[in-house]
XYZ file of C-alpha atoms in Angstrom:
627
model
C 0.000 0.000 0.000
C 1.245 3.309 -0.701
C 0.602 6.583 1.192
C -1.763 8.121 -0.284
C -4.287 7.374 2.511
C -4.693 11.102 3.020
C -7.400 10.902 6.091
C -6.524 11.398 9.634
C -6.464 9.042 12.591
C -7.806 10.127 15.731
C -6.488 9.411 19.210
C -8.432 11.267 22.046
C -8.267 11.624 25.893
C -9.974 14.573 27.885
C -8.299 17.528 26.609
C -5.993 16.112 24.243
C -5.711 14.813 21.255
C -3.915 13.583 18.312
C -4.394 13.665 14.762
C -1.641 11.237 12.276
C -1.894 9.994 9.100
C -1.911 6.746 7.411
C 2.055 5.799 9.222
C 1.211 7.649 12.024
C 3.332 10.634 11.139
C 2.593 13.970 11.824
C 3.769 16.734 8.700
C 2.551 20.137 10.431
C -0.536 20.609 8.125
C -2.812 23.500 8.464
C -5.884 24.273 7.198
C -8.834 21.918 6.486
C -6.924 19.164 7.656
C -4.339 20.297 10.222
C -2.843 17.476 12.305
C -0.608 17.504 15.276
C -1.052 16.444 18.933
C -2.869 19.235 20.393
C -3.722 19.955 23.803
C -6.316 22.687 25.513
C -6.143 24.004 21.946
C -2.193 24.311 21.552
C -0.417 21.807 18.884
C 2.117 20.495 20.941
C 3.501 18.078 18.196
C 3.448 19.573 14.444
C 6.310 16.885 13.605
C 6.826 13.425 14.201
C 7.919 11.556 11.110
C 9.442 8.277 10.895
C 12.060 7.721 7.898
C 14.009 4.227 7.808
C 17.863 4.785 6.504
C 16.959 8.484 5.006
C 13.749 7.288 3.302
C 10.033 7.416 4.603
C 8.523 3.938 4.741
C 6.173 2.598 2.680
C 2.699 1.658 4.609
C 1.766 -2.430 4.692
C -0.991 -1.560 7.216
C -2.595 1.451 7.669
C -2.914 3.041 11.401
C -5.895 1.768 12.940
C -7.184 0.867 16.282
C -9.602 1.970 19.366
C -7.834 3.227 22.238
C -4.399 2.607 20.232
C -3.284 3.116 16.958
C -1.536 0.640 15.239
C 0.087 0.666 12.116
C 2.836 -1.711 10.134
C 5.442 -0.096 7.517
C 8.572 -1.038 5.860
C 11.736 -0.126 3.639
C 10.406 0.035 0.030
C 11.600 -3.387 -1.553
C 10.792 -5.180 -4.785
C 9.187 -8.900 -5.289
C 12.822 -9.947 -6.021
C 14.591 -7.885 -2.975
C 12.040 -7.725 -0.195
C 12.620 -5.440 2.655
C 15.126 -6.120 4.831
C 12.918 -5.027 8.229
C 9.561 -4.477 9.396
C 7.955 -1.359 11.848
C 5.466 -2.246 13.854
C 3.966 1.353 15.310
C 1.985 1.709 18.489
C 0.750 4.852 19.231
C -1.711 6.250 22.123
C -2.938 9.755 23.716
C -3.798 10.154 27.849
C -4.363 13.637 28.746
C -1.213 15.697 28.419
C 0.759 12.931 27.057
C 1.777 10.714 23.897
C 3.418 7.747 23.821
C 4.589 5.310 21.227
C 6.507 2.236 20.724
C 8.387 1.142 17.215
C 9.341 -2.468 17.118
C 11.757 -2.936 14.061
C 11.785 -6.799 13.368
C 14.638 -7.951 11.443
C 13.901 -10.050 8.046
C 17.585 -10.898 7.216
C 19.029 -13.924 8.053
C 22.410 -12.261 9.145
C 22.606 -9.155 11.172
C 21.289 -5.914 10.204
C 21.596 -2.519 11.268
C 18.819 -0.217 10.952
C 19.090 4.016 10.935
C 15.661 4.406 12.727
C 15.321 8.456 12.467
C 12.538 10.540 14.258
C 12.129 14.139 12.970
C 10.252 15.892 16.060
C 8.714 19.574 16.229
C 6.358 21.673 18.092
C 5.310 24.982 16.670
C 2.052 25.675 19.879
C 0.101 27.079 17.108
C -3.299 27.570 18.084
C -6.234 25.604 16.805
C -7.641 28.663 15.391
C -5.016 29.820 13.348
C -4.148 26.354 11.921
C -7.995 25.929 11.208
C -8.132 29.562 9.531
C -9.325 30.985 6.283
C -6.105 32.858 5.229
C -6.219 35.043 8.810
C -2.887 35.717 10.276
C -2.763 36.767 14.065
C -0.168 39.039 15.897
C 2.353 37.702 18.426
C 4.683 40.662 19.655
C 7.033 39.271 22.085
C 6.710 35.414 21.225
C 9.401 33.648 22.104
C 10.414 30.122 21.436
C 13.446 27.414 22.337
C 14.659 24.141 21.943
C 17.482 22.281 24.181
C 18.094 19.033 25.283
C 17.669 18.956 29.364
C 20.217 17.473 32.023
C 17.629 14.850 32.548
C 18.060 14.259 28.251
C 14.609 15.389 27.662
C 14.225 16.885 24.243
C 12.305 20.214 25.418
C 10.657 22.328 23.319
C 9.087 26.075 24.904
C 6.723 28.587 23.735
C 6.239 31.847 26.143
C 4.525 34.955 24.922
C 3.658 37.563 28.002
C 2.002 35.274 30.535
C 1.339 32.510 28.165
C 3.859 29.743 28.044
C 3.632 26.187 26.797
C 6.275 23.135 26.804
C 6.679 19.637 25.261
C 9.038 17.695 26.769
C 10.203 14.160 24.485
C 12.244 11.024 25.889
C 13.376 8.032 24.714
C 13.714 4.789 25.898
C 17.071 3.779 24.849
C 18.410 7.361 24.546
C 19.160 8.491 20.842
C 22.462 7.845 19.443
C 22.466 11.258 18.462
C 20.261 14.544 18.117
C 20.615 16.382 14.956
C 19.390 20.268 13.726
C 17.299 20.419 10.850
C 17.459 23.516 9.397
C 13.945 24.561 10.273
C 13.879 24.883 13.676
C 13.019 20.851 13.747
C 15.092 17.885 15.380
C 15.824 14.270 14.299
C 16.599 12.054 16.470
C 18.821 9.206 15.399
C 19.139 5.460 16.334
C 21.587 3.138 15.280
C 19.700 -0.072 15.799
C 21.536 -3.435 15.775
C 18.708 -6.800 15.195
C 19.705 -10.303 15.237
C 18.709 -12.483 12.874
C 14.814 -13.002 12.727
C 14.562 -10.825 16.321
C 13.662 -7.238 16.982
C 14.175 -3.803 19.014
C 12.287 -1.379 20.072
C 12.484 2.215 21.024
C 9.890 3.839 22.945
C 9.059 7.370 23.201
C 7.157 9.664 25.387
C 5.858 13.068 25.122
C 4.703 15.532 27.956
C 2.839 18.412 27.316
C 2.452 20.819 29.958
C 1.754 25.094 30.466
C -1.168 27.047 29.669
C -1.565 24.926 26.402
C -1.574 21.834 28.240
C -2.066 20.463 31.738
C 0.648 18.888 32.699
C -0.404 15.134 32.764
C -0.311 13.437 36.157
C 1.559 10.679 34.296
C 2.675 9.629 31.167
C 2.410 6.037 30.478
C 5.157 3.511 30.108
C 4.005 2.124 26.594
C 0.767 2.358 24.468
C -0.330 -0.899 25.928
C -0.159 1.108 29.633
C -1.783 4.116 28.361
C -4.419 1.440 26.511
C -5.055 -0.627 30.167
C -5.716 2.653 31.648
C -8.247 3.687 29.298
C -9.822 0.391 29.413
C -9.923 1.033 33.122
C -11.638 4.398 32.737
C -14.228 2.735 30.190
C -15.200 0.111 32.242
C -15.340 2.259 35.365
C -17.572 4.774 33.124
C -20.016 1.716 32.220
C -20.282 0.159 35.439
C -23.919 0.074 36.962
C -25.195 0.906 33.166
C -28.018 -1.478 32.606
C -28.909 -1.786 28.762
C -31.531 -3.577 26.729
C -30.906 -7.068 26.828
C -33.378 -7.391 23.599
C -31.833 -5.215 21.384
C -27.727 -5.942 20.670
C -27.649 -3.033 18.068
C -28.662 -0.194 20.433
C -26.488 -2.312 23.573
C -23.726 -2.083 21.432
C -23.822 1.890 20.475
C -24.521 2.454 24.171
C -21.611 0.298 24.640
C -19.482 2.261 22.611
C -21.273 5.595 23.522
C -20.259 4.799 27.264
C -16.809 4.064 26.560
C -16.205 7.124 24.584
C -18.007 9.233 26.573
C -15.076 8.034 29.223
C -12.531 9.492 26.712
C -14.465 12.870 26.418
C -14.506 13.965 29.821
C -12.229 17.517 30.225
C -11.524 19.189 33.316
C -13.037 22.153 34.669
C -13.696 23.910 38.221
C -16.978 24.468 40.116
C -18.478 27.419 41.834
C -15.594 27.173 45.071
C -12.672 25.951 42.580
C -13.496 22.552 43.117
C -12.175 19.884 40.114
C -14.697 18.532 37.729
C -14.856 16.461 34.562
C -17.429 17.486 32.447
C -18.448 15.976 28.650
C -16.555 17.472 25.841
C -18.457 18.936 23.087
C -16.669 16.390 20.581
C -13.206 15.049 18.625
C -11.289 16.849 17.657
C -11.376 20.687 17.305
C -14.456 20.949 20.230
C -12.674 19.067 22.981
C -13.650 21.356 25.519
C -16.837 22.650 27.566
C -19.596 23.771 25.164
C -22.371 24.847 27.541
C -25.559 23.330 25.107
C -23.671 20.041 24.396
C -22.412 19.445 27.396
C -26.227 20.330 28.732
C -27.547 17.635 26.549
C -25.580 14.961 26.702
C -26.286 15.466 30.450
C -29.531 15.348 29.675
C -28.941 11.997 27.638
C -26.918 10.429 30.310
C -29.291 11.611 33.250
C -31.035 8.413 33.624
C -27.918 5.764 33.612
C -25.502 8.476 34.894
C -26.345 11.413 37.137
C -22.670 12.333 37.870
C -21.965 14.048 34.273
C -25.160 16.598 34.972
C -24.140 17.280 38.607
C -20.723 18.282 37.227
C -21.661 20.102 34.519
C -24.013 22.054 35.958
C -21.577 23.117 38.255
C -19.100 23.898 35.783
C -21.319 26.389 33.992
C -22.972 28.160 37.012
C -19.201 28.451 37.841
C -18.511 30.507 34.309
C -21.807 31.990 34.449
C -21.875 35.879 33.261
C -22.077 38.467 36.122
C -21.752 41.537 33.505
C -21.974 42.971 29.758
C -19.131 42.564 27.639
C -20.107 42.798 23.525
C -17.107 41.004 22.953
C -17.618 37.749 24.444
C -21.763 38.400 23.960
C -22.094 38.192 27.655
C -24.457 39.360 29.919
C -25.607 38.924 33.665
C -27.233 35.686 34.385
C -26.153 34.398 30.783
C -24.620 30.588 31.124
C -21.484 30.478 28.207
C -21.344 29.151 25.261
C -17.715 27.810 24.567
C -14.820 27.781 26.966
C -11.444 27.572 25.414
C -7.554 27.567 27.082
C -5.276 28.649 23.867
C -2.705 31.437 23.123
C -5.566 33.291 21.084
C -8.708 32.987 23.803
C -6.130 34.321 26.306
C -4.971 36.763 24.744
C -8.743 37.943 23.780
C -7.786 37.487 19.492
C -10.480 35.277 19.155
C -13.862 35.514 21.224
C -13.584 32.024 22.481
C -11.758 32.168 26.430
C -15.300 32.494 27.389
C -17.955 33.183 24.633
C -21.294 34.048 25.674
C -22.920 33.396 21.824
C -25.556 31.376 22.398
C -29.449 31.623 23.569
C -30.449 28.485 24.676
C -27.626 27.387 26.838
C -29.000 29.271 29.584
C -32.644 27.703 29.382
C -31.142 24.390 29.309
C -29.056 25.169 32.255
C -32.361 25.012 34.155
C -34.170 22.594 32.623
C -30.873 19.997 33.482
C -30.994 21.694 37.351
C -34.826 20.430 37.247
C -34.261 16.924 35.826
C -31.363 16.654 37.911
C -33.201 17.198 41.428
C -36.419 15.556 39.877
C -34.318 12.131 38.891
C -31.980 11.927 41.352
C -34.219 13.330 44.594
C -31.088 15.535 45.432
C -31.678 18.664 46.192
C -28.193 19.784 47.301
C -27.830 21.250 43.378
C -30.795 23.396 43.240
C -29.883 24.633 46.784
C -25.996 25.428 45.699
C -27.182 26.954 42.281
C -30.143 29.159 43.716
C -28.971 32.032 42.592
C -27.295 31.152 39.300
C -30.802 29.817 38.524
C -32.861 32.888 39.294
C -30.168 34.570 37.754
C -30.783 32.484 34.593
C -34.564 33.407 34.727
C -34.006 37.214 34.930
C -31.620 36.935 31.929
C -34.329 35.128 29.800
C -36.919 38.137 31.254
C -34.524 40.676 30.410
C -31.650 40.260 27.842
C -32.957 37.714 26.456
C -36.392 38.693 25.465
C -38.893 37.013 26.949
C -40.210 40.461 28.572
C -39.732 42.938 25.821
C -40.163 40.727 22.524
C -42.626 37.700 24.353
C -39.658 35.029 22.853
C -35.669 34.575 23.325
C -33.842 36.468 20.589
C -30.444 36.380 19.354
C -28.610 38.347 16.733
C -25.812 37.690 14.306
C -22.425 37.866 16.383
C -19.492 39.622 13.982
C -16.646 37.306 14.321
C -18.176 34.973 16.559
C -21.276 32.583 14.974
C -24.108 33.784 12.672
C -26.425 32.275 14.812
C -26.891 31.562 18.269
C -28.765 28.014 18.617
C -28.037 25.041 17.644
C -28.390 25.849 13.893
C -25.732 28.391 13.978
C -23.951 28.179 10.567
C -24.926 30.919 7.960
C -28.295 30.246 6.240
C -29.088 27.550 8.700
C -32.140 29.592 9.604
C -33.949 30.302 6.408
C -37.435 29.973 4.824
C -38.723 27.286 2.809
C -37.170 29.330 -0.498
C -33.823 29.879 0.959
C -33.993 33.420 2.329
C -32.325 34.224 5.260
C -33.567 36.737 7.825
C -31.690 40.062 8.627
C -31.693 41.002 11.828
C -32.682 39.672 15.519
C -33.966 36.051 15.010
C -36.586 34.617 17.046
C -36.113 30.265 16.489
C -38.706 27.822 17.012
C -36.575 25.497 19.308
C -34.977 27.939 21.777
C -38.958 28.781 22.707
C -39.327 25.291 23.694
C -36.107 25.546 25.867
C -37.326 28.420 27.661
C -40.746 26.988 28.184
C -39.397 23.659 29.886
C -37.467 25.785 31.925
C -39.842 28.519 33.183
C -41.805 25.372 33.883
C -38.978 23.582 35.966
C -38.086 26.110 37.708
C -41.008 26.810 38.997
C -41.352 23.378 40.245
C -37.940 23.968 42.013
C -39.367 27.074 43.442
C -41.748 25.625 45.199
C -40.170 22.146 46.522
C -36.932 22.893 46.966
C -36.566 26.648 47.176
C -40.668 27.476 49.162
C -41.113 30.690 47.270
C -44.885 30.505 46.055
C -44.766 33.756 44.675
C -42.096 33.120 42.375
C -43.151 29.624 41.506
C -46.902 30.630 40.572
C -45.101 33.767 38.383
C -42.471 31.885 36.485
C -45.617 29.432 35.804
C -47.946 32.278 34.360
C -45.221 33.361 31.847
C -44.722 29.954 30.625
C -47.876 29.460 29.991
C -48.433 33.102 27.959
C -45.191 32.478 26.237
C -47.196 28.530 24.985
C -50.244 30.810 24.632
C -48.304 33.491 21.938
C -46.189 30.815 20.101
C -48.979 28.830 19.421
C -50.536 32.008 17.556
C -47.526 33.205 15.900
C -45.609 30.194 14.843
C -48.022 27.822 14.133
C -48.835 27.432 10.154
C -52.117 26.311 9.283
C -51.539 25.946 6.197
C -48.704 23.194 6.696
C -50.246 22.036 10.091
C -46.704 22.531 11.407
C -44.350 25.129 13.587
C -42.550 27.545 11.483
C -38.461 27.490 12.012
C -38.404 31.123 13.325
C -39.925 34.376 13.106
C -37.765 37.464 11.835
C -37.532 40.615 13.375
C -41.167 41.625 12.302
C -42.710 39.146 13.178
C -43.137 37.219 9.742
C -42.929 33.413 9.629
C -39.651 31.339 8.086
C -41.546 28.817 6.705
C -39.190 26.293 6.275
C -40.638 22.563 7.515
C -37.281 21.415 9.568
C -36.488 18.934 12.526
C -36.517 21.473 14.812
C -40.363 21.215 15.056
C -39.081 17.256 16.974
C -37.309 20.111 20.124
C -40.907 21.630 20.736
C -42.371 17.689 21.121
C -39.222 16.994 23.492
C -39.881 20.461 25.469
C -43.950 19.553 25.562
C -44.859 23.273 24.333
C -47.264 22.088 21.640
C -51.242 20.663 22.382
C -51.307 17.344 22.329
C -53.582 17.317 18.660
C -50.949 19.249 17.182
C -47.752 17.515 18.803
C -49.080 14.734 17.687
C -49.932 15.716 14.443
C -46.208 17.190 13.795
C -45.005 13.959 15.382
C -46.000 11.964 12.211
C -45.611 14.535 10.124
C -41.747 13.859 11.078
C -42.395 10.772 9.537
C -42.960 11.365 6.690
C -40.654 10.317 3.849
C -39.378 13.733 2.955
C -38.119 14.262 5.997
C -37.329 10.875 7.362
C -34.338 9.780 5.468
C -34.454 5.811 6.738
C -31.451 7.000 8.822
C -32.850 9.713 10.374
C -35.172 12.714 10.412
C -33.178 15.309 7.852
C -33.512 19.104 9.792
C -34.927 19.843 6.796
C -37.452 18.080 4.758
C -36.749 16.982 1.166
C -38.316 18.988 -1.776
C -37.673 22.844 -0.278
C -35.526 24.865 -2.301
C -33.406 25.332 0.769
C -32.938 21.817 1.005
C -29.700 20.405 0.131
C -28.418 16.485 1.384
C -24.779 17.429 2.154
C -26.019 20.956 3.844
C -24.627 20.939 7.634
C -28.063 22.420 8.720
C -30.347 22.462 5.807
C -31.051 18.621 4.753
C -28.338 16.769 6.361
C -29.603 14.113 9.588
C -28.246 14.697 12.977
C -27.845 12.266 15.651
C -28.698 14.749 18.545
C -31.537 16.711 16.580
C -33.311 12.948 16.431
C -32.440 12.234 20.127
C -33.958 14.676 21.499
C -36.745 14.368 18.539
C -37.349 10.913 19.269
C -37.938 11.662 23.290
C -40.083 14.016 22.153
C -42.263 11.236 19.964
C -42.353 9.159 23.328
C -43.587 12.024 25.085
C -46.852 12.877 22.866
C -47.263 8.961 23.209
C -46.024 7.957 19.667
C -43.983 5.017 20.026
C -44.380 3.559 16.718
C -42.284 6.613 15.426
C -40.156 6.506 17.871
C -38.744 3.265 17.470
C -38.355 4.160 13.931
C -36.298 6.898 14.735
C -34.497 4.858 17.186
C -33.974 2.010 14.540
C -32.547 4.133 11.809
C -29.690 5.809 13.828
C -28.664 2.384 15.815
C -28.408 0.786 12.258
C -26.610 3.686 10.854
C -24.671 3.155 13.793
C -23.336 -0.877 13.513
C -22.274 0.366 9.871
C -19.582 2.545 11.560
C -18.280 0.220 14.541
C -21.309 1.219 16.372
C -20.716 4.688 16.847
C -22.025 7.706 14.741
C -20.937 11.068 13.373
C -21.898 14.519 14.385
C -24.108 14.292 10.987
C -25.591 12.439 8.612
C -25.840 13.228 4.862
C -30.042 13.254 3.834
C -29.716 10.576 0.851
C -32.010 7.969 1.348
C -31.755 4.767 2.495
C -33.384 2.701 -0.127
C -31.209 5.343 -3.142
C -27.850 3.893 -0.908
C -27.688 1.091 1.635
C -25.216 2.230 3.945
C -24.614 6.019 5.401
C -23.005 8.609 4.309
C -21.091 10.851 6.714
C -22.008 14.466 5.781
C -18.341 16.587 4.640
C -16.885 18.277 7.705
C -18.558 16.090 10.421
């Protein structure tokens, strides 16, 4: 095989994580494809290529693997002269660290000598500026070094101002030598001496450590270490998880759900600085706290695992806004958005250290805090988070709309996200003909949010918190706000919610999944939830894998569109608890069906998103581009 196996390999571990091609190299890409091993948003690797006697070896088995990566390479040979060795690569990631191990197995019958060579580089560029659309980004007073320590630690540092970041590489035996580059790179060199038929190995170990990584509490002796550990973590994750004995396809996405879900947790601090793992938004470039996906797969995990809500909850009343700042979109009582650790969020280049951008994080802050007490019977939370709760409330009354407009709002964010809910790529929001409103936005699905949690909250008013007064108020404007959207939303003429309402009030008409939020949230009638219920359905908008966010045959429809026609696992989650809820069961098992079957096509584990095609135009599923 040659290497032209251009995708990327992923190994992930809370905050970390590395991307390597095919051999398990790393070649400092940017751009749509960067790679690197990057951790709290700092590429702490941008070089780690193998070459075998000067040349780079030719791949016999591509890198592959859960938990490790393993991959197989070799001298290039012919039929008549076939190589004289064999690499065996092992590869793994545990937070803050990378380790590998390269086993050269001799194929000569008389003794060979190998030049094993290791070209090694860290360049801490930040995610954003590898990931960027020709954008360059001041550094004044960057400064950077490379030595070899007393300790013979390859060390590579990064400081600019208060902002500092190291990587620290050993090797187990020590290099024979340690050579400059030219470009800033080093190669270290390994004279390697196999007997006949036997082999050697050389393992190496990376620490990354500073503001653009937490320096790991270990780094593991070998991949197979680093992959007992994680198996450790997994099974620790699982245990007490009771799945459905009757169903092996959806036991074995939980399965693998569970154990990644172990991989995904990143640290964060509570309201008194306490330590907390909460669930990463997702691998790679969102492996950090994202306040709305780290609320929902709370919500998702609620009933197996409590621990993940009680955490995050705390993590977010923690970064919870206590004033106005237009920069970061923040406002008192506002839960965040997006937390990020790199050179750029801390230095405020990019919005991102804590980014306020969103209007339905803060709704779903409460409706977890109710779920939470009402599952689990604890009431320590709601206690704790009082006042980041009533806090939460006034900024829905206030800044957020409810009050003024009757609905949340949000507006387009220059240089943050065009929109604010989940749907927050350009044109996302849209009418049935593709136009796209100007202006504040008022979306179908945050409504629903806000009326679960004016609803929740007021139960928590009254059994937890014994405030009648503010319990029977927070009840009357939840059920106006059902009251209003029910008049202003609704379209007779589809029998169906509109997506959103522009500034003046008009209706986007566009039919989209979004309508499956409102079931979940319970803000429709039960003849009309019911009614959109099968209307979800339907064939142009149930896919066979999924329900698409936007049904088939609008003009705004498109298959491969991130938010106009493409099928998201999430979206049909939540959709599908929402079919259970108006009593449709039926649907919901289709639902259910299609994404655990798209699911065992993929190792049992699905993508952010789904292309639309249908099933019965392709039998298998087709990851939509950029997932």
């Amino acid at each position: 095989m040659n290497r032209e196996d251009t995708a990327r390999r992923t190994l992930v571990h809370g905050s970390s994580f590395a991307l390597v091609d095919a051999a398990g190299d790393i070649t400092g890409a940017r751009g749509n494809a960067p790679d690197g091993l990057f951790v709290r948003d700092a590429r702490h690797l941008s070089r780690w290529q193998l070459t075998v006697d000067g040349r780079v070896p030719q791949v016999l088995a591509p890198a592959a693997g859960s938990g490790t990566l393993r991959s197989v390479l070799s001298p290039h040979g012919s039929r008549t002269e076939p190589p004289a060795c064999t690499l065996f690569r092992e590869q793994a990631v545990v937070d803050g660290s990378f380790v590998e191990t390269v086993r050269v197995l001799s194929n000569r019958q008389g003794p060979l000598t190998v030049r094993l060579a290791l070209t090694v580089d860290a360049d801490f560029s930040d995610q954003f500026e590898l990931r960027a659309d020709h954008r360059t980004y001041s550094k004044p007073g960057a400064v950077r070094g490379r030595e070899l320590t007393e300790d013979g630690a390859l060390e590579f540092r990064y400081r600019r101002g208060d902002w500092q970041a190291r990587t620290a590489v050993t090797a187990e035996p020590p290099p024979d030598a340690v050579e400059e580059t030219g470009t800033g790179a080093r190669r270290l060199v390994w004279q390697l001496d196999c007997e006949p038929g036997d082999s050697t190995e050389v393992t190496l170990r990376v620490r990354a450590s500073g503001n653009g990584g937490l320096a790991p509490l270990l780094v593991p002796d070998s991949p197979r270490e680093a992959a007992r550990l994680l198996a450790e973590e997994a099974a620790d994750y699982a245990e007490g998880v009771a799945l459905a004995a009757g169903w092996p396809e959806l036991g074995a996405a939980c399965t693998r759900g569970l154990a990644d879900l172990a991989a995904l947790q990143v640290p964060a601090a509570g309201p008194d600085g306490e330590p907390l793992r909460v669930p990463a938004a997702g691998a790679p470039w969102f492996q950090t706290l994202l306040g709305r996906d780290a609320l929902f797969t709370s919500l998702f995990l609620l009933p197996y695992r409590p621990e993940p809500a009680a955490a995050t909850l705390a993590a977010l009343a923690a970064a919870q806004a206590t004033e106005e700042t237009a920069a970061r979109v923040a406002q008192p009582g506002k839960i965040v958005h997006e937390v990020r650790h790199g050179e750029l969020a801390h230095f405020g280049q990019v919005p991102f250290g804590r980014y306020y951008g969103s209007v339905d994080a803060t709704p779903l802050f409460l409706v977890l805090l109710g779920a939470y007490t009402e599952r689990t019977g604890d009431k320590s939370a709601a206690r704790r988070l009082e006042k980041h709760a009533r806090a939460a409330v006034t900024w829905m009354l206030d800044h957020g709309g409810l009050t003024s407009r009757g609905y949340l709002v949000h507006r387009a964010d220059e240089g943050g996200l065009a929109h604010q809910n989940w749907r927050d790529t350009p044109g996302a929001i849209c009418a049935a003909d593709g136009t796209r409103p100007s202006g504040p936005v008022l979306t179908a699905g945050a409504q629903g949010y806000a009326y679960d949690a004016l609803r929740r909250t007021a139960q928590l008013s009254r059994q937890v918190w014994d405030d009648q007064v503010y319990a029977d108020l927070l009840d009357q404007a939840a059920t106006d706000l059902r009251d209003r959207f029910q008049r202003h939303f609704w379209m007779p003429e589809h029998s169906f919610p509109a997506l959103a309402l522009d500034e003046d009030g008009r209706r986007l008409d566009a039919l989209a999944s979004d309508a499956g939020h409102l079931l979940w949230s319970g803000l429709l009638d039960k003849e009309w939830g019911e009614s959109v219920g099968r209307r979800l359905l339907a064939p142009d908008f149930f896919s066979g894998w999924g329900v698409r966010t936007l049904a088939a045959g609008q003009a705004a429809y498109h298959p491969l569109a991130y938010h106009r026609g493409a099928v998201w696992p999430h979206d049909n989650a939540l959709l599908a608890l929402g079919l259970a809820r108006y009593g449709l069961h039926d649907e919901a098992l289709r639902v259910a069906h299609g994404l655990t079957e798209a699911a065992a096509h993929e190792d049992h584990r699905l993508p952010e998103v789904l292309a639309g095609y249908e099933r019965t135009r392709h039998p298998l599923p087709v990851a939509a581009p950029y997932a």
